[in-house]
PDB file of C-alpha atoms in Angstrom:
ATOM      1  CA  UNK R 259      78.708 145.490 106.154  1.00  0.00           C
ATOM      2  CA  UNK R 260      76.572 142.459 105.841  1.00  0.00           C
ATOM      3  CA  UNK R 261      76.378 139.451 108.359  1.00  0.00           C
ATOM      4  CA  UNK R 262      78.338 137.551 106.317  1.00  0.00           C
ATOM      5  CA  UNK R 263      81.128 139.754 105.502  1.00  0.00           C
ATOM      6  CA  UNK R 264      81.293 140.479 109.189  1.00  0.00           C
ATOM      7  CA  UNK R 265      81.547 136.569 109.648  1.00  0.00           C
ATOM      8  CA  UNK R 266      84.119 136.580 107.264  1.00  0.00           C
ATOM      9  CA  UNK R 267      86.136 139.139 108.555  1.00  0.00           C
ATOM     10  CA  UNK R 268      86.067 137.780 112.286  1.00  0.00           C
ATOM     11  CA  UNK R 269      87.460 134.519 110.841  1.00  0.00           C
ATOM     12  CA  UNK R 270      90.180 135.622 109.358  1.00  0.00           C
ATOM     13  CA  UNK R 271      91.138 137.929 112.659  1.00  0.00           C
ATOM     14  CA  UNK R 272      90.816 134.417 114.593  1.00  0.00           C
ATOM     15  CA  UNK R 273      93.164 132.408 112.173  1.00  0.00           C
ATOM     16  CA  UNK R 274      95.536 134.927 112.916  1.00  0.00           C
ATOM     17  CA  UNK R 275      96.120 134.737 116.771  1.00  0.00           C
ATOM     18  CA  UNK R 276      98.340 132.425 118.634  1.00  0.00           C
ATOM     19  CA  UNK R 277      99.140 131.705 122.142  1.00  0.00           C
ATOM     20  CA  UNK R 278      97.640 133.856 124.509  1.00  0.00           C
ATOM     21  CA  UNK R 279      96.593 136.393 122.057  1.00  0.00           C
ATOM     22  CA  UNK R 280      93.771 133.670 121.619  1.00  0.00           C
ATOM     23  CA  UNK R 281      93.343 133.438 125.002  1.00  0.00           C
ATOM     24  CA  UNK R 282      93.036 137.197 125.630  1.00  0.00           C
ATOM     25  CA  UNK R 283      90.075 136.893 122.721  1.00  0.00           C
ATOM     26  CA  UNK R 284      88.547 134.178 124.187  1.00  0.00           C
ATOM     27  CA  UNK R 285      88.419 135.748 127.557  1.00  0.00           C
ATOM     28  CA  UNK R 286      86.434 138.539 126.155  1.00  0.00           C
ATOM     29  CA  UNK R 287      84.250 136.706 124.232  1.00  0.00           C
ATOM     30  CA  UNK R 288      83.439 134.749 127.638  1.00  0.00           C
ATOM     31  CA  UNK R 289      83.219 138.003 129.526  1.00  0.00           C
ATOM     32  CA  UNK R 290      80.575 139.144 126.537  1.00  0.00           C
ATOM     33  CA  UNK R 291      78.572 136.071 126.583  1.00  0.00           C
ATOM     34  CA  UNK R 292      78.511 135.372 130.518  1.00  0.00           C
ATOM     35  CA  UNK R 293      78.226 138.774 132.224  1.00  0.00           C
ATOM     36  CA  UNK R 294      78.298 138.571 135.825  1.00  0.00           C
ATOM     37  CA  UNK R 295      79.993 135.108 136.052  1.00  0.00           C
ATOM     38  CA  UNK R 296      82.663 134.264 133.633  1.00  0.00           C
ATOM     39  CA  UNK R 297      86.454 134.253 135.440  1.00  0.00           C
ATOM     40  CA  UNK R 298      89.440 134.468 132.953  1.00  0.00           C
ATOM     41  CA  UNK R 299      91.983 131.830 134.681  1.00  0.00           C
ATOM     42  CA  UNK R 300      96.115 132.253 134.223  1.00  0.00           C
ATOM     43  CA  UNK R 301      98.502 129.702 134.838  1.00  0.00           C
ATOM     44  CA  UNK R 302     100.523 130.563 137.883  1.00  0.00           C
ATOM     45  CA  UNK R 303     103.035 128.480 140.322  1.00  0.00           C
ATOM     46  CA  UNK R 304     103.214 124.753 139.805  1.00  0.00           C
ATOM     47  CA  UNK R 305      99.762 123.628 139.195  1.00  0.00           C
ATOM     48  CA  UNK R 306      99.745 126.173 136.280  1.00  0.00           C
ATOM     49  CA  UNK R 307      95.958 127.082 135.430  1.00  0.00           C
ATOM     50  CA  UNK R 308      94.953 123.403 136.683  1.00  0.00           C
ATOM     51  CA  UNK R 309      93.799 122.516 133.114  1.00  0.00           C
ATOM     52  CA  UNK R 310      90.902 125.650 133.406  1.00  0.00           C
ATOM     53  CA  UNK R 311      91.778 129.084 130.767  1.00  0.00           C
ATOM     54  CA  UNK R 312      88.677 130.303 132.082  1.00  0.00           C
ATOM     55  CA  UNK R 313      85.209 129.154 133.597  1.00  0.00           C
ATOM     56  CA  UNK R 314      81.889 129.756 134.822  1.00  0.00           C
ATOM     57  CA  UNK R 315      81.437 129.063 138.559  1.00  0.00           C
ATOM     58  CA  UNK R 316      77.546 129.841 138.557  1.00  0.00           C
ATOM     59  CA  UNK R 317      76.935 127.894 135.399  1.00  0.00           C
ATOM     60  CA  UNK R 318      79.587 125.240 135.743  1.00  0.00           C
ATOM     61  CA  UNK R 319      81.056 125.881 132.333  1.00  0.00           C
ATOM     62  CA  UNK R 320      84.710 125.196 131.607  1.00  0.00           C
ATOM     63  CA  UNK R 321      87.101 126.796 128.917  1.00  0.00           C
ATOM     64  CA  UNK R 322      90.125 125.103 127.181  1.00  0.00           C
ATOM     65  CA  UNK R 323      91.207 127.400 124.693  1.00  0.00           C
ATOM     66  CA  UNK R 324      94.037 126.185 122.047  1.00  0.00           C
ATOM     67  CA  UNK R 325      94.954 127.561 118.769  1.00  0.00           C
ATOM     68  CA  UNK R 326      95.101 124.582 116.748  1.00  0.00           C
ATOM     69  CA  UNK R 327      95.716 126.023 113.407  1.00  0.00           C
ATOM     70  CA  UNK R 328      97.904 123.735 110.903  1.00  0.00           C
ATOM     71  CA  UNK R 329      98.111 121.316 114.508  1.00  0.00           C
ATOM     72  CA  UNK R 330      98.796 117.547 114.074  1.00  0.00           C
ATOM     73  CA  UNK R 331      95.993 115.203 114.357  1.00  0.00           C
ATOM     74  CA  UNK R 332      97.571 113.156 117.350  1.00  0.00           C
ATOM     75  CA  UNK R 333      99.062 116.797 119.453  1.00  0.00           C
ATOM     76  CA  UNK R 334      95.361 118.450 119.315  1.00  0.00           C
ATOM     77  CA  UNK R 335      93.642 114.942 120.543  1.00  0.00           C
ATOM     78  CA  UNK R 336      96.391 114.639 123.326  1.00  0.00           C
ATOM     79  CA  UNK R 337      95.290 118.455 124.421  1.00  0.00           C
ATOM     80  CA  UNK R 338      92.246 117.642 124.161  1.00  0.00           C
ATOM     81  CA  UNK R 339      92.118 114.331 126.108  1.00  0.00           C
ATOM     82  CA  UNK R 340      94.524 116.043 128.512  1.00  0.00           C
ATOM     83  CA  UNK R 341      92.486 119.407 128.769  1.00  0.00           C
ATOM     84  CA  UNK R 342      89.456 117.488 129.440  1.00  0.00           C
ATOM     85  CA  UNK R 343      90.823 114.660 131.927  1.00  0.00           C
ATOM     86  CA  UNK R 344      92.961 117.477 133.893  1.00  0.00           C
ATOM     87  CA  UNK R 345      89.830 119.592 133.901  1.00  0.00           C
ATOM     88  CA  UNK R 346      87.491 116.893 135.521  1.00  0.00           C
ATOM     89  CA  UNK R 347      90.235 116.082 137.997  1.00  0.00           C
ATOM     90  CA  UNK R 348      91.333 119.386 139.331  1.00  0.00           C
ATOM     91  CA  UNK R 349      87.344 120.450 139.561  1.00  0.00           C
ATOM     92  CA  UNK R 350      84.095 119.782 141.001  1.00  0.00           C
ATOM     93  CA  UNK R 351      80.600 119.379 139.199  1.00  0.00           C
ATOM     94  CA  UNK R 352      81.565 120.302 135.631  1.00  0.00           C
ATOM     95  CA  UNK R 353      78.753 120.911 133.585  1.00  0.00           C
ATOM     96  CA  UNK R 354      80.129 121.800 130.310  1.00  0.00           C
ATOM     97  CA  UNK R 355      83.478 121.553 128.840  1.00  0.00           C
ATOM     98  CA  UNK R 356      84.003 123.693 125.896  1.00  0.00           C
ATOM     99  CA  UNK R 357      87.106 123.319 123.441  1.00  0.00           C
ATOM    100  CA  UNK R 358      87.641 126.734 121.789  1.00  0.00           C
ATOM    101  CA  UNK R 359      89.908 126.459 118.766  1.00  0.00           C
ATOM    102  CA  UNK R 360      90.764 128.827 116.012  1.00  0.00           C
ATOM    103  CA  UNK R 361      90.017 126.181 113.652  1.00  0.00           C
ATOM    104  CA  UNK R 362      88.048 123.660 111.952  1.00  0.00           C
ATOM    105  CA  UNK R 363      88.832 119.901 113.683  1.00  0.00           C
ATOM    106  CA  UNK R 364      89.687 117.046 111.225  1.00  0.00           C
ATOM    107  CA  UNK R 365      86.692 114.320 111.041  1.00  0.00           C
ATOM    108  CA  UNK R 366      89.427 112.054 112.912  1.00  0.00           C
ATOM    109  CA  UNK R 367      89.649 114.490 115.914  1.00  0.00           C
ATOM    110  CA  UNK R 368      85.836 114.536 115.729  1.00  0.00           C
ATOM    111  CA  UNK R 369      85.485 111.386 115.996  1.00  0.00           C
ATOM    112  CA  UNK R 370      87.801 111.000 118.436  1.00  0.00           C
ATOM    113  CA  UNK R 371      85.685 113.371 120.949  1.00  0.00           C
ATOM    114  CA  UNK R 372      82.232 112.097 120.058  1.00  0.00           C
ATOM    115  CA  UNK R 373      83.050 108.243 119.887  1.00  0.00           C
ATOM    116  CA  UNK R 374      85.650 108.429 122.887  1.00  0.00           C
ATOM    117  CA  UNK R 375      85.749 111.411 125.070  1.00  0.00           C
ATOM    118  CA  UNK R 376      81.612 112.084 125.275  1.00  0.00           C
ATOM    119  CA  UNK R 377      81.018 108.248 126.422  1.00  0.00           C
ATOM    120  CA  UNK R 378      83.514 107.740 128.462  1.00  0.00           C
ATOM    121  CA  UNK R 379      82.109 110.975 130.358  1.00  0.00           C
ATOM    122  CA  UNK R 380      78.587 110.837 129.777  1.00  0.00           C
ATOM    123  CA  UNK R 381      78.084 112.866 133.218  1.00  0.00           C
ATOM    124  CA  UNK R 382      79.678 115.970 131.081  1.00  0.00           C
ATOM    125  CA  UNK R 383      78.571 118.172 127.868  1.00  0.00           C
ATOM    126  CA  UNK R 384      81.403 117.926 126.038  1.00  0.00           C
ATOM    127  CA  UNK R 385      81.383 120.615 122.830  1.00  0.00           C
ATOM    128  CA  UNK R 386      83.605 122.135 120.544  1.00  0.00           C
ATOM    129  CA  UNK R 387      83.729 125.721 119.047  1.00  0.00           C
ATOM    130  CA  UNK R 388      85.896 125.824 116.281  1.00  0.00           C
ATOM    131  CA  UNK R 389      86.255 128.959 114.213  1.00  0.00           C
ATOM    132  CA  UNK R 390      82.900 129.200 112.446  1.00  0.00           C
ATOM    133  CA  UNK R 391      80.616 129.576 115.769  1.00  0.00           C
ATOM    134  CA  UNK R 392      83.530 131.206 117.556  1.00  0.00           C
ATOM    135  CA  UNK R 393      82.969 133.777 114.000  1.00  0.00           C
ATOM    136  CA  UNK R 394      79.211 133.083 114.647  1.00  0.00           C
ATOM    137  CA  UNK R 395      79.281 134.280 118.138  1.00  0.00           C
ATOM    138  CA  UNK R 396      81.465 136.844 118.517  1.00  0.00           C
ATOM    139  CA  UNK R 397      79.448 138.773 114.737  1.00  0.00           C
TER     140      UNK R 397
END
């Protein structure tokens, strides 16, 4: 199988999962990509998983993963915003905080991150990995 079939292939196996079936995936995928440092984070008691599914504590590298497939424009900013905001408040010296999704964002959530979100917390690498380099990554 070519690269691109494989890339293909992995996309359409991440359109698929919900809930914490994408979670699950993403925790491997972190496990792959940051041996010896990435911690898979459940929610558990009333702080829940304090806005963290997962994170580096070497690296400093945060993990909000959300499967925003067929999502509404204003629900996947308001995770976003609130993924990003709890994140920074419940934790110390974030580095990066990455948005997994098993999509593509809409320009308008986009632009949202990049004219809103990345100023307003300039102190922060703010990215997002929608489905292509999460396809990209994990072939």
């Amino acid at each position: 199988m070519d690269q691109n079939s494989l890339r293909k292939l992995v996309e359409g196996q991440l359109l698929r999962l919900e809930g914490s079936a994408f979670q699950d995936c993403m925790d491997r995928l972190g496990l792959e990509l940051y041996p010896g440092d990435y911690q898979p984070v459940r929610a558990a008691g009333p702080k829940g998983d304090t806005k963290n599914d997962g994170y580096c504590p070497k690296a400093r590298v945060f993990f909000a993963a959300h499967a925003t497939r067929g999502e509404r424009i204003d629900k996947t900013k308001a995770k976003i915003r609130g993924g990003l905001e709890g994140c920074l408040h419940e934790h110390r010296d974030v580095k990066v905080w990455r948005f997994l999704t098993n999509d593509t964002l809409p320009g308008e959530v986009d632009q949202f991150i990049d004219n809103e979100l990345r100023p307003r917390y300039r102190d922060v690498t703010v990215e997002v990995w929608g489905i292509k380099t999460l396809a990209d990554e994990i072939s």
